[in-house]
Short mmCIF file of C-alpha atoms in Angstrom, two decimals:
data_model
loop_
_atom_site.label_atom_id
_atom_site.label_comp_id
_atom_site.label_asym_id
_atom_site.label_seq_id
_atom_site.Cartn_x
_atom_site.Cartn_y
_atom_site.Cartn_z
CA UNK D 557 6.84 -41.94 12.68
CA UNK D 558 9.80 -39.35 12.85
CA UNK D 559 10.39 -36.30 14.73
CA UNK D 560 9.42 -33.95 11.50
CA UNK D 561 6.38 -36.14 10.53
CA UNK D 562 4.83 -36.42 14.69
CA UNK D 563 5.57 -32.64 15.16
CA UNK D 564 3.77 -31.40 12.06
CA UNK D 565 0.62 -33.93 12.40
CA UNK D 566 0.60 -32.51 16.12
CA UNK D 567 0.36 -28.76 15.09
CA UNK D 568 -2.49 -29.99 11.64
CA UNK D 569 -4.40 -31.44 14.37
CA UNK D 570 -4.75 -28.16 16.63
CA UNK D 571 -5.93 -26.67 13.40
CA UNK D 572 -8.08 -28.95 12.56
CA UNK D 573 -9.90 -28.44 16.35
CA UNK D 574 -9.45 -24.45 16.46
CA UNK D 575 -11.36 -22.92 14.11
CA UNK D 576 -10.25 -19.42 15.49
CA UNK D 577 -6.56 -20.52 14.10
CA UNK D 578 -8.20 -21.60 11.20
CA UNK D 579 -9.94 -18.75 10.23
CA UNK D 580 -6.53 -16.51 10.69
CA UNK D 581 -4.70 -18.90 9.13
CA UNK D 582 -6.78 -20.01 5.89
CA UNK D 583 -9.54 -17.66 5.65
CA UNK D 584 -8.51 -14.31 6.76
CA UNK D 585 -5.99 -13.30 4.06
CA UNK D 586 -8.59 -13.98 1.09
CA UNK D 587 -11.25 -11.95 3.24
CA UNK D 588 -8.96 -9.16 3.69
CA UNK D 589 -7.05 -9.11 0.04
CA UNK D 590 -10.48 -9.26 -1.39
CA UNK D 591 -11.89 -6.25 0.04
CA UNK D 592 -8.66 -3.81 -0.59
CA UNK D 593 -8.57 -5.04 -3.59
CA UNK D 594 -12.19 -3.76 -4.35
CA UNK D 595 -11.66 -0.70 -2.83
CA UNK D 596 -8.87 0.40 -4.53
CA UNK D 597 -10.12 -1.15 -8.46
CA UNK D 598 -10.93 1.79 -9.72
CA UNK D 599 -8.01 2.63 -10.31
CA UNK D 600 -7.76 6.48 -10.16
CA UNK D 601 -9.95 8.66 -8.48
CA UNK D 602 -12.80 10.19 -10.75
CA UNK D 603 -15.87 12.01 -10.82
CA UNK D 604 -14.83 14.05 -7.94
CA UNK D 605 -17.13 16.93 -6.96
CA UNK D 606 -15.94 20.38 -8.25
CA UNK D 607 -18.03 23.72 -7.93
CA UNK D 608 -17.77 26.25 -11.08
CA UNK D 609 -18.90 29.71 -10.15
CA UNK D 610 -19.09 31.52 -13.64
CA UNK D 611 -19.20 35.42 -13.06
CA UNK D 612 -18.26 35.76 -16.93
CA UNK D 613 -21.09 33.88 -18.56
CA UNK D 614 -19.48 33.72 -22.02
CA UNK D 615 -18.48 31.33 -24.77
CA UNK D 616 -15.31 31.47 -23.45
CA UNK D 617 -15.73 30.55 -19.92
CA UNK D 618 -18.40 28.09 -20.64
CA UNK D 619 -15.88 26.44 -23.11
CA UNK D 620 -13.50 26.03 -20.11
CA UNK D 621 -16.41 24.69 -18.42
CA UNK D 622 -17.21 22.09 -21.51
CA UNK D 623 -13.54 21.03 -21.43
CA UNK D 624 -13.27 20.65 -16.88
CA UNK D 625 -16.22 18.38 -17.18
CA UNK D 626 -15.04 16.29 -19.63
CA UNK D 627 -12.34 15.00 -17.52
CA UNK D 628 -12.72 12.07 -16.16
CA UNK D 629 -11.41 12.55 -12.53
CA UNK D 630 -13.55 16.05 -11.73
CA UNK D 631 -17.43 16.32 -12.26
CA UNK D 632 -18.58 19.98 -12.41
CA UNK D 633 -20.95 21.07 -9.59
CA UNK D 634 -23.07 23.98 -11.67
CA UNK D 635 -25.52 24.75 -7.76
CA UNK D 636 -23.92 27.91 -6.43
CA UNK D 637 -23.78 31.39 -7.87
CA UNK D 638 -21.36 32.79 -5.28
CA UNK D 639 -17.39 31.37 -4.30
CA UNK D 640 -18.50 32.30 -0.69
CA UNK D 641 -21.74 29.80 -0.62
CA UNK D 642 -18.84 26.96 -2.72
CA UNK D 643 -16.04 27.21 0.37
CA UNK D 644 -19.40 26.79 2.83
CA UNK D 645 -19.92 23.29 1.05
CA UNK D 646 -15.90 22.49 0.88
CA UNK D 647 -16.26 22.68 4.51
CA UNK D 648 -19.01 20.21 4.80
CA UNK D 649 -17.53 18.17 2.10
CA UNK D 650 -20.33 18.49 -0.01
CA UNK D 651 -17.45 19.42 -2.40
CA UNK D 652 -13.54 19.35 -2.65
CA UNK D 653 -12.87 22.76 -4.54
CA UNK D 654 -14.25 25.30 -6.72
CA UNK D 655 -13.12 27.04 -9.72
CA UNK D 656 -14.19 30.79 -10.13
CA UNK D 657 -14.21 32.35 -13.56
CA UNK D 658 -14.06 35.95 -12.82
CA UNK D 659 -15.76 38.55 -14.84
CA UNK D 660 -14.35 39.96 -17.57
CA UNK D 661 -11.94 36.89 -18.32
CA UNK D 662 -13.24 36.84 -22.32
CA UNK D 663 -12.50 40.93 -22.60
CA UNK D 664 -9.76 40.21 -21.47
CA UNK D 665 -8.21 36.99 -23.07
CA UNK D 666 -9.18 38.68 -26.63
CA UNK D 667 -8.09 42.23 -26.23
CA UNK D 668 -4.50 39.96 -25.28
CA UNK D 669 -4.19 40.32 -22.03
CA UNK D 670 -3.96 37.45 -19.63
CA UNK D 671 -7.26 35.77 -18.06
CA UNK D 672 -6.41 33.94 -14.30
CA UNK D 673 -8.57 31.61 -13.28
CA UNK D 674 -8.72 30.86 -9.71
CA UNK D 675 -9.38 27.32 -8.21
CA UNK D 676 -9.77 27.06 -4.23
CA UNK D 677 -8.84 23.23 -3.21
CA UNK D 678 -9.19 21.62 0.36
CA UNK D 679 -6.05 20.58 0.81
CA UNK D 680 -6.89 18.28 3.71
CA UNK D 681 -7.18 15.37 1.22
CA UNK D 682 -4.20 15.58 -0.74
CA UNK D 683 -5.32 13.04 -3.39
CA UNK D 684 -8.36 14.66 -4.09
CA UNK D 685 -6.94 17.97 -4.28
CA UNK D 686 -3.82 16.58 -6.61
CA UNK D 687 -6.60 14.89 -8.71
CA UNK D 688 -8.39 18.11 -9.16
CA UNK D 689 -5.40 20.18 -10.00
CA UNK D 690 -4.05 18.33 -12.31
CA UNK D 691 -7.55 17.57 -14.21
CA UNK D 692 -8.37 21.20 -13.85
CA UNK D 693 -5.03 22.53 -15.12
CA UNK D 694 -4.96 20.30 -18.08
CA UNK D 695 -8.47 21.36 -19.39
CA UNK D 696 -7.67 25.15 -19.07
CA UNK D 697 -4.46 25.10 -20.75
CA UNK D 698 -6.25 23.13 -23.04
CA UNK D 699 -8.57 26.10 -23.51
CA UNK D 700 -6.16 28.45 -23.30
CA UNK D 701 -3.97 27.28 -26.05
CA UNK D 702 -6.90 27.27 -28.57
CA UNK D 703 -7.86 30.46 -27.37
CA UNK D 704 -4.61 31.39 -28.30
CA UNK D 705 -4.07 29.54 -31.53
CA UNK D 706 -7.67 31.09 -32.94
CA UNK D 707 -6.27 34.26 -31.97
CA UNK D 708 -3.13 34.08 -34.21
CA UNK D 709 -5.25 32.81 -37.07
CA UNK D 710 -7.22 35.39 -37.22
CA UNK D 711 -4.21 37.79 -36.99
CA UNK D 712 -3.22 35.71 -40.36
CA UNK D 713 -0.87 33.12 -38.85
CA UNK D 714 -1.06 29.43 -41.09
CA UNK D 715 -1.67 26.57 -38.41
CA UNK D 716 1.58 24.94 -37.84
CA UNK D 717 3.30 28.46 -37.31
CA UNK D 718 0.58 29.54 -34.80
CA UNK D 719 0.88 26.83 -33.04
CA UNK D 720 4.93 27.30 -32.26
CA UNK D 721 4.11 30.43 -31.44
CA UNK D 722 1.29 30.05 -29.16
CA UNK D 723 3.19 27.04 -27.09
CA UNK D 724 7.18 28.18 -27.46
CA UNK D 725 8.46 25.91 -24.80
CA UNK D 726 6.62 22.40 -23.76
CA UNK D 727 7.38 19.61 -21.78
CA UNK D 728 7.41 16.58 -23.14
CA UNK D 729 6.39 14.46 -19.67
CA UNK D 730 7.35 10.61 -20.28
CA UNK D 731 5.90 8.62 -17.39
CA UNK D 732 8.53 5.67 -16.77
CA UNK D 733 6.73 3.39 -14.02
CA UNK D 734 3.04 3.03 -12.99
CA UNK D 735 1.70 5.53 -15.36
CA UNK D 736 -1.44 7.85 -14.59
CA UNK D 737 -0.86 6.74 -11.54
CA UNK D 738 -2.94 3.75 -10.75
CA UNK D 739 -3.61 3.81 -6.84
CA UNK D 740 -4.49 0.25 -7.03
CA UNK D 741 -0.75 -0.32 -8.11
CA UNK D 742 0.11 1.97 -5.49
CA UNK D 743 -1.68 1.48 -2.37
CA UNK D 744 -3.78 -1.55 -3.50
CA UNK D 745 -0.98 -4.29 -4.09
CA UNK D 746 1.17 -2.50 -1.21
CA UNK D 747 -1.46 -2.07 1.63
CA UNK D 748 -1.95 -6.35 0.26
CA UNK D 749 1.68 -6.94 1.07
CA UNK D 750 1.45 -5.37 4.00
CA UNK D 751 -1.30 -7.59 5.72
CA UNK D 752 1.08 -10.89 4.76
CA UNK D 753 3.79 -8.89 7.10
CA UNK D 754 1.31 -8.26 9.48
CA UNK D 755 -0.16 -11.90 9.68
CA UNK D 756 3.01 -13.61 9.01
CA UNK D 757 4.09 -11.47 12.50
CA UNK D 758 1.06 -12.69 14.48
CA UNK D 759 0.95 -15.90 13.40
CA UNK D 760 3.91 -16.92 14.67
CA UNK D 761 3.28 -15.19 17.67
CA UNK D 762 0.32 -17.25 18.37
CA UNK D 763 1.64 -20.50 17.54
CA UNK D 764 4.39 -20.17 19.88
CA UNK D 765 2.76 -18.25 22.52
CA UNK D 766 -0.40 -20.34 22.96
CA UNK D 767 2.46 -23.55 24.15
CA UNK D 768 3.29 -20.70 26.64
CA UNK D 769 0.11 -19.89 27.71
CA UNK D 770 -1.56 -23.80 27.82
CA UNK D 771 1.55 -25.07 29.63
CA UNK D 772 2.29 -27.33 26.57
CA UNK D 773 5.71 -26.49 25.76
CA UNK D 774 7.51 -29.53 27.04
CA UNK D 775 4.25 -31.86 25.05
CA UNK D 776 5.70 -29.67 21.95
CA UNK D 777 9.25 -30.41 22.69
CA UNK D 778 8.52 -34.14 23.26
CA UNK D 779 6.98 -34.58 19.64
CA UNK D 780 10.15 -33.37 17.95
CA UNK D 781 12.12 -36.19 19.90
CA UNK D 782 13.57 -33.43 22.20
CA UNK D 783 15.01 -30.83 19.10
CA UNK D 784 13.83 -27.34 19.27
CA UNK D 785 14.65 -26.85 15.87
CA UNK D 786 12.81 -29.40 14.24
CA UNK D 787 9.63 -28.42 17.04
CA UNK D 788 10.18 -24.68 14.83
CA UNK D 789 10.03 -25.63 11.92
CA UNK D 790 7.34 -28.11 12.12
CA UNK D 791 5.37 -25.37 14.31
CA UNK D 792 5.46 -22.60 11.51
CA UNK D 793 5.27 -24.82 8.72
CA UNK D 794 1.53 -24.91 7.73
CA UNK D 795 1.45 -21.36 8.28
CA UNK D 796 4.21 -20.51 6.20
CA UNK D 797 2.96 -22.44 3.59
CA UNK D 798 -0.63 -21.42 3.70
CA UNK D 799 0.90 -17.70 3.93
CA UNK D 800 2.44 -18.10 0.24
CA UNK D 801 0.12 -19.77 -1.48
CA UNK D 802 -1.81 -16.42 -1.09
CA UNK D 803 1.17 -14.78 -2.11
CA UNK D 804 1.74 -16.85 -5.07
CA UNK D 805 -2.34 -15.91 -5.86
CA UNK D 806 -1.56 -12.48 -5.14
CA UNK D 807 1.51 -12.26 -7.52
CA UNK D 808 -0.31 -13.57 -10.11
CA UNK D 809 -3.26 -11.86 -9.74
CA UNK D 810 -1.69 -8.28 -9.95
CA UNK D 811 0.25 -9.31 -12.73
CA UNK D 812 -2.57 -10.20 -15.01
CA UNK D 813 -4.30 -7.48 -13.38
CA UNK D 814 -1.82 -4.38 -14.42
CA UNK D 815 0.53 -6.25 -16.81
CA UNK D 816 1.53 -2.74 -18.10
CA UNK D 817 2.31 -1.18 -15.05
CA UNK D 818 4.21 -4.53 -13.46
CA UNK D 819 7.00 -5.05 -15.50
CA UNK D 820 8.80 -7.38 -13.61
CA UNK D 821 9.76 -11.20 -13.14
CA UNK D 822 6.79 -12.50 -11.21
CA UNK D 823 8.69 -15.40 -10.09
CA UNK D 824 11.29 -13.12 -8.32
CA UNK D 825 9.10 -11.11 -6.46
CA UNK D 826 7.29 -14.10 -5.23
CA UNK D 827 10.74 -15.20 -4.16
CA UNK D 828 11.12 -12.01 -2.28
CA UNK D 829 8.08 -12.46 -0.86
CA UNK D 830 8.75 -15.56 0.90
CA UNK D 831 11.89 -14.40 2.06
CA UNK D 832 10.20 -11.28 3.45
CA UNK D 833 7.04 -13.73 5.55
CA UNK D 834 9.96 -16.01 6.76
CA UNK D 835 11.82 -12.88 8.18
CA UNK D 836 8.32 -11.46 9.42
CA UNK D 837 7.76 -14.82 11.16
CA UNK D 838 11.02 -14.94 12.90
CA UNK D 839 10.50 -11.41 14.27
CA UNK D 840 7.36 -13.37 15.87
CA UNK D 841 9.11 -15.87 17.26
CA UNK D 842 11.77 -13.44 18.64
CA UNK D 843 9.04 -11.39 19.75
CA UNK D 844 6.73 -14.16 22.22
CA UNK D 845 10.60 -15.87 23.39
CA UNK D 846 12.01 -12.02 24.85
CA UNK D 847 8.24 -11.55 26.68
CA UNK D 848 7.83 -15.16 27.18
CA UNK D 849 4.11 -14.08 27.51
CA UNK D 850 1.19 -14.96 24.67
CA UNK D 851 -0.85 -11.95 25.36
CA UNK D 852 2.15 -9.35 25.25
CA UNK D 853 3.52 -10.66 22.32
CA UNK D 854 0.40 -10.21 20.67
CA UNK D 855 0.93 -6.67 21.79
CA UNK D 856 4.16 -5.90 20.89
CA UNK D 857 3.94 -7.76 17.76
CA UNK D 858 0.73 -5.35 16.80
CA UNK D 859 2.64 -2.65 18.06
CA UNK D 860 5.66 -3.72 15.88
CA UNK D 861 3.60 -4.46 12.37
CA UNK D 862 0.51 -2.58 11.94
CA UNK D 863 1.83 0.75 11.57
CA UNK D 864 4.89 -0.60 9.47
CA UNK D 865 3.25 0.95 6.05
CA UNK D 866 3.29 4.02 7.46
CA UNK D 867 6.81 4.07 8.16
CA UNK D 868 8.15 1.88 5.22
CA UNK D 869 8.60 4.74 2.53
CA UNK D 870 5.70 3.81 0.14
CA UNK D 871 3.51 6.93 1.40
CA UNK D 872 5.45 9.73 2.60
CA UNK D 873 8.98 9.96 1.26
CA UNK D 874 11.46 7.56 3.89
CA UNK D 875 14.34 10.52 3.57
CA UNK D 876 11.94 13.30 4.95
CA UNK D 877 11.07 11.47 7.91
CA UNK D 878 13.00 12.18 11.00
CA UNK D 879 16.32 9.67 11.70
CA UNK D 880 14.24 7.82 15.07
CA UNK D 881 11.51 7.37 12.27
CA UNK D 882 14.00 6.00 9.74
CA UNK D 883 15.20 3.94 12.26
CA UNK D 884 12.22 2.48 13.08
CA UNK D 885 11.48 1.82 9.23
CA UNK D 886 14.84 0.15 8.46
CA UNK D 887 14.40 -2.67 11.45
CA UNK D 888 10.93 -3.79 9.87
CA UNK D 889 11.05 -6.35 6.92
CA UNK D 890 8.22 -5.01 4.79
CA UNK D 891 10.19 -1.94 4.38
CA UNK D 892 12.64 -2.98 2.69
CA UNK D 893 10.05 -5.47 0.61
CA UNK D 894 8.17 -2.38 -0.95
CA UNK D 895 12.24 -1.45 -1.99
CA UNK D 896 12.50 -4.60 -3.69
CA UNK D 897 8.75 -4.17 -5.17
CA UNK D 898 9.54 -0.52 -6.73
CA UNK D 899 12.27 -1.49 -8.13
CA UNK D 900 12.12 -5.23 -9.18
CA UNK D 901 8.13 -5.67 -10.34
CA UNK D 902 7.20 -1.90 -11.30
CA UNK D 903 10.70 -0.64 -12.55
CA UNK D 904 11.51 -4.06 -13.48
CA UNK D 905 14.98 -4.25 -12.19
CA UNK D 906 16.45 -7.98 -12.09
CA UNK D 907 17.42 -9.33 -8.62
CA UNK D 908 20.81 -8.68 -8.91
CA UNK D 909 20.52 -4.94 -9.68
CA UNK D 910 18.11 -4.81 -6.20
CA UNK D 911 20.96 -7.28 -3.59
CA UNK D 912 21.09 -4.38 -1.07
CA UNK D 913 17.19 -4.68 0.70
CA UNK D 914 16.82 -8.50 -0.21
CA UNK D 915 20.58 -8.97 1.34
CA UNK D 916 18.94 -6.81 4.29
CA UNK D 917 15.86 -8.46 4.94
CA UNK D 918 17.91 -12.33 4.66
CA UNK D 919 20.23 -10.51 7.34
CA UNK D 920 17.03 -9.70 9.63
CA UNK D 921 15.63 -12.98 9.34
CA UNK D 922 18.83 -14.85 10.81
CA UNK D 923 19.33 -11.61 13.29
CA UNK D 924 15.72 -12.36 14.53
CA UNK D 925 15.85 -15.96 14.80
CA UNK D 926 19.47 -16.61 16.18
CA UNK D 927 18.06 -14.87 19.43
CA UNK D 928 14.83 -16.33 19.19
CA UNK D 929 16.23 -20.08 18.98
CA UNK D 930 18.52 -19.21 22.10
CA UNK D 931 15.91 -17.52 24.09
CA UNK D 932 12.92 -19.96 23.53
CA UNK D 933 15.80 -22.62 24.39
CA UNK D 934 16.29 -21.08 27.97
CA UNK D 935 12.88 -20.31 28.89
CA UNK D 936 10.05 -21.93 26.90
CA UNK D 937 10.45 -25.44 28.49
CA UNK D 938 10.58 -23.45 32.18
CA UNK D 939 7.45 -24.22 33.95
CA UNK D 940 8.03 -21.05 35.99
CA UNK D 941 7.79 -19.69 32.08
CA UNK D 942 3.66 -21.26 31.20
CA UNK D 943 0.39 -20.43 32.06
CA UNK D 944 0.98 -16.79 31.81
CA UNK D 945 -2.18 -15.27 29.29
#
């Protein structure tokens, strides 16, 4: 039997007897990528709780009240006859904003004077409250501009003419990239990508750590006929592999999921992806050979990955971060993943327009495991080095 073939049977085995490896290693990913996925289906945020407080009580406010409710991301609240008694139930979320028609708007509107319309959001959730603005605003210009347009036809204006003069100036909006947006585009398939960095991390960590730990190191050496790189490659192996198959299912899963929103090769990104888990591994490995302890390189390497969405960009804009934050975002691999993943599979950008964060995160994955290599080399197969937990 050679080196490659005793060293990989060794580390199947240990699966095959720790079902608490096996369970990270097999049956965690689905577990996890299932339930983000189902919270974050939907798609867009609807039916989102909005009070109306009518003071007017005419045909023109309750046609602005017809048109807000027929949106599909706000659903009218009709149970409070006072904006006081609506910010009361903001604060005790009963609600996320209310929309006060004040009296008088219809006088108003059709004697030509401007109506205002005033909506009250809790900006504490920003989605919600962008959701609601944006439903809200589209359903009363909606109303005002056939307020307007009925308004010039009775003043004798044809159609087509009223119309240019009730809207002058428009915007035509042209949504490039993920359009409405579709949070399960946006967070979904990210926050997804982010648990492969996060488990790619640990399980390397724990691979190499538990030798540590159990006082196995030179048992692991041994099996490899004495070569440290064929014991790492061997050792990481069947979690590598097990690691992108889910990506591979992942990949084509969101493709056939949102094929309009990714536009992208999905054989490209899936190569990006392994690059990005081998990287993520080799930050493991770096991480257990500088502490040369199992249970702080679990730490560190939890320290290291789980917040790295929050830092990588996808969020909260990268550039208005401060520079120690920026730093800390440009030394973790997923960051510069989610580059490749705006650009390559929603903007659908071929590889070789997107070099600069693949070239990066190839240059962290040898950066990581040159040290790695030559630290594990001088102090794994220490005794002094095992037993620590």
């Amino acid at each position: 039997m050679s080196a490659f073939q005793a060293g990989l049977q060794r580390e199947l085995n240990h699966l095959r007897h720790d079902k608490g490896d096996l369970f990270l290693t097999l049956g965690m990913m689905p577990v996890l990528f299932a339930l983000i996925w189902w919270i974050f289906s939907a798609g867009q945020p609807t039916s989102l709780p909005v009070a109306i407080v009518d003071e007017d009580n005419t045909s023109v406010s309750r046609q602005i009240s017809r048109l807000v409710d027929a949106t599909a991301g706000v659903e009218l609240v009709r149970d409070y006859t006072s904006a006081q008694s609506a910010i009361n139930a903001i604060r005790s979320r009963d609600i996320f904003a209310v929309l006060v028609i004040p009296k008088g708007l219809e006088k108003s509107v059709l004697s030509g004077n401007p109506g205002q319309l005033v909506l009250q959001l809790n900006s504490q959730y920003s989605t919600y409250s962008s959701t609601i603005e944006r439903n809200i605003t589209g359903a009363v210009l909606t109303a005002g501009v056939g307020i307007g347009l009925e308004r010039l036809k009775m003043g004798g204006a044809f159609s087509d003419a009223a119309i240019g003069i009730a809207m002058p100036v428009s915007v035509n909006a042209l949504p490039l990239f993920n359009e409405g947006p579709d949070y399960e585009v946006f967070l979904g398939a990210t926050l997804i990508a982010a648990l492969f960095h996060i488990l790619a991390i640990i399980m390397a960590v724990t691979a190499v750590g538990r030798e540590l730990r159990d006082g196995t190191a030179g048992e692991w050496l041994a099996k490899s006929n004495g070569s440290l790189s064929i014991a790492l490659l061997t050792k990481t192996l069947p979690y590598f592999v097990a690691l992108n198959f889910y990506t591979l299912i992942f990949v084509g899963f969101f493709q056939a999921q949102a094929p309009n929103s990714y536009t992208g090769s999905l054989f490209a990104i899936w190569l990006t992806l392994l690059v990005m888990t081998a990287a993520a591994m080799a930050v493991g490995i770096l991480i257990v050979a500088a502490t040369k302890n199992f249970r702080m390189g679990l730490s560190v390497g939890g320290f290291y990955s789980a917040p790295a969405f929050a830092y990588s960009g996808q969020a909260f804009p990268l550039i208005a971060m401060p520079d120690a934050a920026q730093y800390w975002a440009s030394i973790i691999p997923l960051t510069h993943w989610l580059e490749l993943y705006n650009q390559m599979w929603i903007a659908g950008a071929p590889l070789n327009e997107a070099l600069q964060p693949f070239a990066i995160i190839l240059l962290m994955l040898v950066l990581a495991f040159a040290p790695a290599y030559m630290l594990l080399k001088q102090n794994a197969f220490e005794p002094a080095n095992w037993g620590s937990r």
